Amino acid sequence: MASSEAALSVQELIKKPVSSVPERYIVKLDHNHEPSPVQDETIPTINLKNLIHGEATLELQKLDSACRDWGFFQLVDHGISQLVLETLKDEIEGFFRLPLEEKMKYKIRAGDVEGYGAVIISEDQKLDWGDRFFMITNPLSRRKPYLLPELPSSLRSILELYIAELQNVAMTIVGVLLGKVLKIEKREWEVFEDGMQSVRMTYYPPCPQPDLVMGLTAHSDATGITFLNQVNGVHGLQIKKHGIWIPVNVSSNALVVNIGDILEIMSNGLYKSVEHRATVNSEKERISLAVFFAPKFESEIGPSVSPTNPPLYKKIQMEKYVEDFFTRKLNGKSYLEHMKIK
Ligand SMILES: O=C(O)CCC(=O)C(=O)O
Ligand SMILES: [Fe+2]
């Protein structure tokens, strides 16, 4: 196997028993070894059914404070059936079990960020302990013909069903947050309808020295709102609160939802796009599926402001924003910093 291929797949790397982690994956981490009073805290739970039907006002207040204080919540009663979630799990597990040659058909091509594998910018770059598959799924015109359309058909159909259902859930939540709570005019947030949608599937193999590596480097999501499905129920996600990394424990079948940079911008800083990262463990593989929603490429993104609420962020064309973002490496919240009016 050529060295560039070895770098593409941690799953391949650990097929031969390894007792120590190769240098390229070793990173200095601020694991919180000291007990901290906030470590017992956990992200709020929001019930989608209640948000729509039941005690909507109470649930709406909970959602509003979750997005202000945490930037994260777990969503239950989201309406996505057990059957869909189980089929999705089987299909994604099956995909990562395919031989490397099969997965390499989808490998990231030079200069691109979509496809299977790691985005390698330099030879001395540290690598995450995880194999990723990232692709844009909407608008249809942006789908790379050799990615989603070429996936095994059973995986493709369940993914398409899942992302179509999530699109509705995302629209409901964006409508509640920006429309009902923040009273932003519909024309400003309906840009999420038929907007940019992308998907990242990640396979994190068990690691002999999990404290030396990172499954996914700390970052905030550049998009609007993200739905994370812990496909095989293994935990590993951590979020940064008051400078401390807090592990996120999710109930089974709940989806983790988080505010991305664009919703932080549109809410003029009221809702927080919080840094998060994925850790790995020595026993169990972990699989996650993140679906990202953002405004249409033709729209302009910027904060909704009033005379008493002056803008804290710049305005930018969505097309330009995506282009700028994809040319940078994931690095904390650096891109959002660049959008701030100083
Ligand atoms: O796998 C995870 O838990 C986190 C994934 C994530 O944050 C991302 O794909 O942006
Ligand atoms: Fe993320």
Short mmCIF file of C-alpha atoms and ligand atoms in Angstrom, two decimals:
data_model
loop_
_atom_site.label_atom_id
_atom_site.label_comp_id
_atom_site.label_asym_id
_atom_site.label_seq_id
_atom_site.Cartn_x
_atom_site.Cartn_y
_atom_site.Cartn_z
CA MET A 1 0.00 0.00 0.00
CA ALA A 2 1.40 3.41 -0.92
CA SER A 3 2.01 5.72 2.03
CA SER A 4 -0.64 8.17 0.85
CA GLU A 5 -3.18 5.34 0.99
CA ALA A 6 -2.05 4.37 4.47
CA ALA A 7 -2.70 7.95 5.54
CA LEU A 8 -6.20 7.71 4.10
CA SER A 9 -7.43 4.95 6.36
CA VAL A 10 -6.85 4.39 10.07
CA GLN A 11 -9.07 1.34 9.73
CA GLU A 12 -6.44 -0.22 7.42
CA LEU A 13 -3.60 0.87 9.68
CA ILE A 14 -4.94 -1.08 12.66
CA LYS A 15 -5.53 -4.27 10.68
CA LYS A 16 -1.98 -5.15 11.64
CA PRO A 17 -1.82 -5.18 15.44
CA VAL A 18 -0.27 -1.93 16.64
CA SER A 19 0.71 -1.38 20.25
CA SER A 20 1.78 2.22 19.79
CA VAL A 21 0.39 4.97 17.67
CA PRO A 22 2.43 6.26 14.69
CA GLU A 23 3.94 9.71 15.24
CA ARG A 24 1.69 11.33 12.65
CA TYR A 25 -1.39 10.78 14.81
CA ILE A 26 0.08 11.93 18.11
CA VAL A 27 -1.20 15.30 19.28
CA LYS A 28 -0.82 17.24 22.52
CA LEU A 29 -4.16 17.26 24.23
CA ASP A 30 -5.71 19.14 27.06
CA HIS A 31 -7.62 16.15 28.42
CA ASN A 32 -9.32 17.39 31.56
CA HIS A 33 -7.78 15.11 34.09
CA GLU A 34 -8.76 17.29 37.04
CA PRO A 35 -12.33 16.80 38.19
CA SER A 36 -14.39 19.83 37.36
CA PRO A 37 -17.70 20.98 38.83
CA VAL A 38 -19.28 21.37 35.39
CA GLN A 39 -18.29 17.95 34.10
CA ASP A 40 -21.47 16.43 35.47
CA GLU A 41 -23.56 18.85 33.48
CA THR A 42 -25.11 17.58 30.32
CA ILE A 43 -26.64 19.18 27.25
CA PRO A 44 -30.38 20.00 27.45
CA THR A 45 -33.00 17.73 25.90
CA ILE A 46 -35.60 19.14 23.52
CA ASN A 47 -38.72 17.26 22.52
CA LEU A 48 -39.69 18.05 18.93
CA LYS A 49 -43.26 16.80 19.33
CA ASN A 50 -43.82 19.18 22.25
CA LEU A 51 -42.25 21.99 20.28
CA ILE A 52 -44.81 21.56 17.52
CA HIS A 53 -47.93 20.42 19.37
CA GLY A 54 -47.92 20.11 23.13
CA GLU A 55 -46.66 22.69 25.56
CA ALA A 56 -45.04 24.65 22.79
CA THR A 57 -44.24 27.78 24.84
CA LEU A 58 -42.30 25.92 27.50
CA GLU A 59 -40.38 23.82 24.98
CA LEU A 60 -39.68 26.92 22.93
CA GLN A 61 -38.14 28.65 25.95
CA LYS A 62 -36.03 25.57 26.65
CA LEU A 63 -34.83 25.54 23.05
CA ASP A 64 -34.00 29.25 23.15
CA SER A 65 -31.91 28.89 26.32
CA ALA A 66 -30.22 25.71 25.06
CA CYS A 67 -29.02 27.63 22.00
CA ARG A 68 -27.90 30.65 24.06
CA ASP A 69 -26.16 28.76 26.88
CA TRP A 70 -24.95 25.58 25.23
CA GLY A 71 -25.18 25.85 21.44
CA PHE A 72 -26.02 22.14 21.70
CA PHE A 73 -29.02 20.02 22.65
CA GLN A 74 -30.25 16.49 22.15
CA LEU A 75 -33.45 16.12 20.18
CA VAL A 76 -35.96 13.42 21.11
CA ASP A 77 -39.32 12.55 19.57
CA HIS A 78 -37.86 13.82 16.31
CA GLY A 79 -40.15 11.64 14.21
CA ILE A 80 -37.42 9.68 12.41
CA SER A 81 -38.44 6.07 12.76
CA GLN A 82 -36.52 3.33 14.49
CA LEU A 83 -36.56 1.38 11.24
CA VAL A 84 -34.89 4.21 9.34
CA LEU A 85 -32.24 4.62 12.06
CA GLU A 86 -31.51 0.89 12.20
CA THR A 87 -31.27 0.53 8.44
CA LEU A 88 -28.97 3.53 8.32
CA LYS A 89 -26.73 1.95 10.96
CA ASP A 90 -26.51 -1.36 9.08
CA GLU A 91 -25.76 0.36 5.79
CA ILE A 92 -23.09 2.71 7.14
CA GLU A 93 -21.39 -0.10 9.06
CA GLY A 94 -21.49 -2.13 5.85
CA PHE A 95 -19.94 0.71 3.90
CA PHE A 96 -16.94 1.04 6.23
CA ARG A 97 -16.50 -2.76 6.14
CA LEU A 98 -16.02 -2.68 2.35
CA PRO A 99 -12.50 -3.49 1.15
CA LEU A 100 -10.23 -0.45 0.86
CA GLU A 101 -10.19 -0.69 -2.97
CA GLU A 102 -13.97 -0.21 -2.99
CA LYS A 103 -13.83 2.81 -0.72
CA MET A 104 -10.96 4.27 -2.72
CA LYS A 105 -13.35 4.74 -5.64
CA TYR A 106 -14.69 7.68 -3.63
CA LYS A 107 -11.35 9.03 -2.49
CA ILE A 108 -10.83 12.77 -2.20
CA ARG A 109 -9.38 14.07 -5.46
CA ALA A 110 -6.52 16.55 -5.62
CA GLY A 111 -7.58 20.03 -4.53
CA ASP A 112 -10.99 18.86 -3.30
CA VAL A 113 -12.51 18.30 0.15
CA GLU A 114 -15.31 15.90 -0.80
CA GLY A 115 -15.01 12.12 -0.77
CA TYR A 116 -13.40 9.40 1.35
CA GLY A 117 -10.19 9.97 3.30
CA ALA A 118 -8.29 12.77 4.98
CA VAL A 119 -7.72 16.18 3.44
CA ILE A 120 -3.93 16.26 3.28
CA ILE A 121 -2.54 19.74 3.00
CA SER A 122 1.07 19.08 3.99
CA GLU A 123 3.36 16.12 4.57
CA ASP A 124 3.97 17.03 8.20
CA GLN A 125 0.31 17.60 9.05
CA LYS A 126 -1.01 15.67 12.06
CA LEU A 127 -3.82 13.27 11.26
CA ASP A 128 -7.05 12.52 13.08
CA TRP A 129 -7.81 9.00 14.30
CA GLY A 130 -10.80 8.51 12.03
CA ASP A 131 -11.80 7.78 8.44
CA ARG A 132 -14.20 10.29 6.95
CA PHE A 133 -16.49 10.57 3.98
CA PHE A 134 -17.74 14.08 3.28
CA MET A 135 -20.02 15.21 0.46
CA ILE A 136 -22.41 17.99 -0.52
CA THR A 137 -25.88 16.53 -1.05
CA ASN A 138 -27.88 19.65 -1.93
CA PRO A 139 -28.37 21.46 -4.29
CA LEU A 140 -28.55 18.48 -6.64
CA SER A 141 -26.40 20.35 -9.16
CA ARG A 142 -23.50 20.28 -6.68
CA ARG A 143 -23.57 16.52 -6.12
CA LYS A 144 -20.35 15.01 -7.41
CA PRO A 145 -21.43 12.30 -9.89
CA TYR A 146 -18.88 9.80 -8.48
CA LEU A 147 -19.95 10.18 -4.82
CA LEU A 148 -23.60 9.84 -3.66
CA PRO A 149 -24.93 8.52 -7.01
CA GLU A 150 -22.24 5.80 -7.01
CA LEU A 151 -22.72 4.58 -3.43
CA PRO A 152 -24.14 1.06 -2.98
CA SER A 153 -27.84 1.57 -3.80
CA SER A 154 -29.18 0.39 -0.43
CA LEU A 155 -26.96 2.91 1.39
CA ARG A 156 -27.84 5.64 -1.08
CA SER A 157 -31.60 5.17 -0.67
CA ILE A 158 -31.58 5.16 3.12
CA LEU A 159 -29.28 8.19 3.22
CA GLU A 160 -31.52 10.09 0.82
CA LEU A 161 -34.59 9.25 2.88
CA TYR A 162 -32.86 10.26 6.11
CA ILE A 163 -31.53 13.58 4.84
CA ALA A 164 -34.89 14.46 3.30
CA GLU A 165 -36.61 13.84 6.66
CA LEU A 166 -33.93 15.78 8.52
CA GLN A 167 -34.33 18.72 6.13
CA ASN A 168 -37.91 19.11 7.42
CA VAL A 169 -36.82 18.84 11.02
CA ALA A 170 -34.05 21.41 10.41
CA MET A 171 -36.55 23.79 8.77
CA THR A 172 -38.90 23.46 11.75
CA ILE A 173 -36.14 24.27 14.22
CA VAL A 174 -34.74 27.17 12.20
CA GLY A 175 -38.30 28.52 11.82
CA VAL A 176 -38.94 28.31 15.56
CA LEU A 177 -35.60 29.87 16.53
CA LEU A 178 -35.33 32.63 13.97
CA GLY A 179 -39.02 33.18 13.18
CA LYS A 180 -40.93 32.59 16.42
CA VAL A 181 -38.30 33.41 19.02
CA LEU A 182 -36.14 36.06 17.38
CA LYS A 183 -39.00 37.42 15.21
CA ILE A 184 -36.78 37.55 12.15
CA GLU A 185 -38.75 37.94 8.92
CA LYS A 186 -39.36 34.73 7.01
CA ARG A 187 -37.61 35.95 3.86
CA GLU A 188 -34.36 36.10 5.88
CA TRP A 189 -34.45 32.51 7.11
CA GLU A 190 -36.30 30.75 4.32
CA VAL A 191 -32.87 30.64 2.60
CA PHE A 192 -32.49 27.34 4.47
CA GLU A 193 -35.24 25.84 2.29
CA ASP A 194 -33.53 23.95 -0.50
CA GLY A 195 -30.28 25.33 0.95
CA MET A 196 -26.81 23.84 1.06
CA GLN A 197 -26.78 20.44 2.69
CA SER A 198 -23.77 18.25 3.33
CA VAL A 199 -23.01 14.98 5.07
CA ARG A 200 -20.02 13.58 6.93
CA MET A 201 -19.82 9.90 7.89
CA THR A 202 -16.92 9.05 10.18
CA TYR A 203 -15.48 5.73 11.31
CA TYR A 204 -13.30 6.00 14.42
CA PRO A 205 -11.41 2.73 15.01
CA PRO A 206 -10.45 1.78 18.57
CA CYS A 207 -7.00 3.11 19.44
CA PRO A 208 -4.32 1.42 21.59
CA GLN A 209 -3.39 4.83 23.09
CA PRO A 210 -6.57 6.90 22.93
CA ASP A 211 -5.17 9.68 25.12
CA LEU A 212 -2.54 10.51 22.51
CA VAL A 213 -4.82 11.04 19.54
CA MET A 214 -7.91 12.96 18.48
CA GLY A 215 -10.77 11.44 16.45
CA LEU A 216 -11.73 14.82 15.08
CA THR A 217 -9.86 18.05 15.83
CA ALA A 218 -11.63 20.77 17.81
CA HIS A 219 -13.72 22.99 15.56
CA SER A 220 -17.01 24.79 15.32
CA ASP A 221 -19.28 23.89 12.40
CA ALA A 222 -19.09 26.53 9.67
CA THR A 223 -22.64 25.76 8.54
CA GLY A 224 -26.04 26.78 10.00
CA ILE A 225 -27.30 23.83 12.02
CA THR A 226 -25.95 20.28 12.41
CA PHE A 227 -27.66 17.01 13.28
CA LEU A 228 -25.31 14.35 14.62
CA ASN A 229 -26.34 10.74 14.81
CA GLN A 230 -24.13 8.49 16.94
CA VAL A 231 -24.79 5.63 14.58
CA ASN A 232 -23.61 2.71 16.75
CA GLY A 233 -24.39 4.37 20.10
CA VAL A 234 -20.75 4.78 21.19
CA HIS A 235 -19.94 8.10 22.90
CA GLY A 236 -16.91 10.27 22.20
CA LEU A 237 -18.17 13.77 21.46
CA GLN A 238 -16.97 16.56 23.75
CA ILE A 239 -17.98 20.21 23.78
CA LYS A 240 -16.13 23.18 25.23
CA LYS A 241 -17.96 25.05 27.97
CA HIS A 242 -16.29 27.75 30.06
CA GLY A 243 -12.94 26.55 28.69
CA ILE A 244 -13.49 22.95 29.79
CA TRP A 245 -14.13 19.93 27.60
CA ILE A 246 -17.37 18.22 28.62
CA PRO A 247 -18.25 14.72 27.38
CA VAL A 248 -21.68 14.54 25.75
CA ASN A 249 -23.81 11.58 26.71
CA VAL A 250 -26.69 11.02 24.38
CA SER A 251 -29.80 8.88 24.96
CA SER A 252 -30.20 6.15 22.39
CA ASN A 253 -32.06 7.31 19.28
CA ALA A 254 -31.70 10.97 20.23
CA LEU A 255 -29.97 13.25 17.73
CA VAL A 256 -27.41 15.80 18.85
CA VAL A 257 -28.18 19.19 17.34
CA ASN A 258 -25.78 22.11 17.35
CA ILE A 259 -25.74 25.71 16.25
CA GLY A 260 -23.16 26.40 13.53
CA ASP A 261 -21.30 29.62 12.71
CA ILE A 262 -23.98 30.83 10.28
CA LEU A 263 -26.75 30.70 12.90
CA GLU A 264 -24.44 32.49 15.32
CA ILE A 265 -24.00 35.18 12.67
CA MET A 266 -27.72 35.36 11.74
CA SER A 267 -28.73 35.61 15.41
CA ASN A 268 -26.09 38.35 15.82
CA GLY A 269 -24.24 36.32 18.44
CA LEU A 270 -27.23 35.35 20.57
CA TYR A 271 -26.97 31.68 19.68
CA LYS A 272 -23.55 30.15 20.11
CA SER A 273 -21.59 28.02 17.69
CA VAL A 274 -19.64 26.01 20.22
CA GLU A 275 -16.32 24.23 19.72
CA HIS A 276 -16.47 20.46 19.84
CA ARG A 277 -14.25 17.48 19.10
CA ALA A 278 -14.44 13.70 18.90
CA THR A 279 -12.36 11.50 21.17
CA VAL A 280 -11.75 7.78 20.70
CA ASN A 281 -11.38 4.82 23.06
CA SER A 282 -9.33 1.65 23.20
CA GLU A 283 -12.17 -0.86 22.99
CA LYS A 284 -14.96 0.08 20.66
CA GLU A 285 -15.16 1.46 17.19
CA ARG A 286 -17.36 4.54 16.90
CA ILE A 287 -19.40 5.62 13.90
CA SER A 288 -21.06 8.98 13.49
CA LEU A 289 -23.10 10.68 10.81
CA ALA A 290 -23.32 14.46 10.75
CA VAL A 291 -25.74 16.27 8.45
CA PHE A 292 -25.13 20.00 7.98
CA PHE A 293 -27.70 22.57 6.82
CA ALA A 294 -26.87 26.03 5.53
CA PRO A 295 -28.52 28.74 3.39
CA LYS A 296 -28.73 28.61 -0.41
CA PHE A 297 -25.56 29.42 -2.34
CA GLU A 298 -27.28 32.45 -3.95
CA SER A 299 -28.14 34.07 -0.62
CA GLU A 300 -26.35 36.66 1.43
CA ILE A 301 -25.69 35.79 5.07
CA GLY A 302 -25.48 38.38 7.78
CA PRO A 303 -26.91 39.28 11.17
CA SER A 304 -30.47 40.39 11.61
CA VAL A 305 -30.16 43.81 13.21
CA SER A 306 -32.13 46.75 14.52
CA PRO A 307 -31.14 50.21 15.81
CA THR A 308 -30.76 48.73 19.31
CA ASN A 309 -28.95 45.64 18.07
CA PRO A 310 -26.00 46.77 15.91
CA PRO A 311 -24.30 44.11 13.76
CA LEU A 312 -21.41 42.17 15.31
CA TYR A 313 -20.61 40.24 12.13
CA LYS A 314 -19.98 41.12 8.51
CA LYS A 315 -22.29 40.20 5.65
CA ILE A 316 -21.05 37.79 3.00
CA GLN A 317 -22.36 35.93 -0.05
CA MET A 318 -22.92 32.28 0.82
CA GLU A 319 -21.03 31.19 -2.32
CA LYS A 320 -17.95 33.17 -1.23
CA TYR A 321 -18.24 31.99 2.38
CA VAL A 322 -18.15 28.32 1.35
CA GLU A 323 -15.24 28.90 -1.01
CA ASP A 324 -13.23 30.70 1.70
CA PHE A 325 -14.02 28.10 4.32
CA PHE A 326 -13.08 25.08 2.25
CA THR A 327 -9.66 26.51 1.57
CA ARG A 328 -8.87 26.59 5.32
CA LYS A 329 -8.09 23.71 7.63
CA LEU A 330 -10.41 22.98 10.57
CA ASN A 331 -9.03 25.13 13.33
CA GLY A 332 -11.16 26.02 16.33
CA LYS A 333 -13.37 28.99 15.58
CA SER A 334 -10.89 30.91 13.45
CA TYR A 335 -13.18 31.53 10.49
CA LEU A 336 -15.94 32.95 12.66
CA GLU A 337 -13.37 35.30 14.19
CA HIS A 338 -12.67 36.56 10.69
CA MET A 339 -16.40 37.35 10.24
CA LYS A 340 -16.55 39.52 13.38
CA ILE A 341 -16.70 43.30 13.07
CA LYS A 342 -13.80 44.48 15.17
O1 LIG B 1 -18.25 12.41 15.28
C1 LIG B 1 -18.56 13.28 16.09
O2 LIG B 1 -18.95 13.05 17.24
C2 LIG B 1 -18.45 14.73 15.71
C3 LIG B 1 -18.57 14.99 14.23
C4 LIG B 1 -18.47 16.46 13.92
O3 LIG B 1 -18.37 17.29 14.78
C5 LIG B 1 -18.47 16.89 12.51
O4 LIG B 1 -18.50 16.02 11.61
O5 LIG B 1 -18.46 18.12 12.29
FE FE B 2 -18.66 19.29 13.99
#
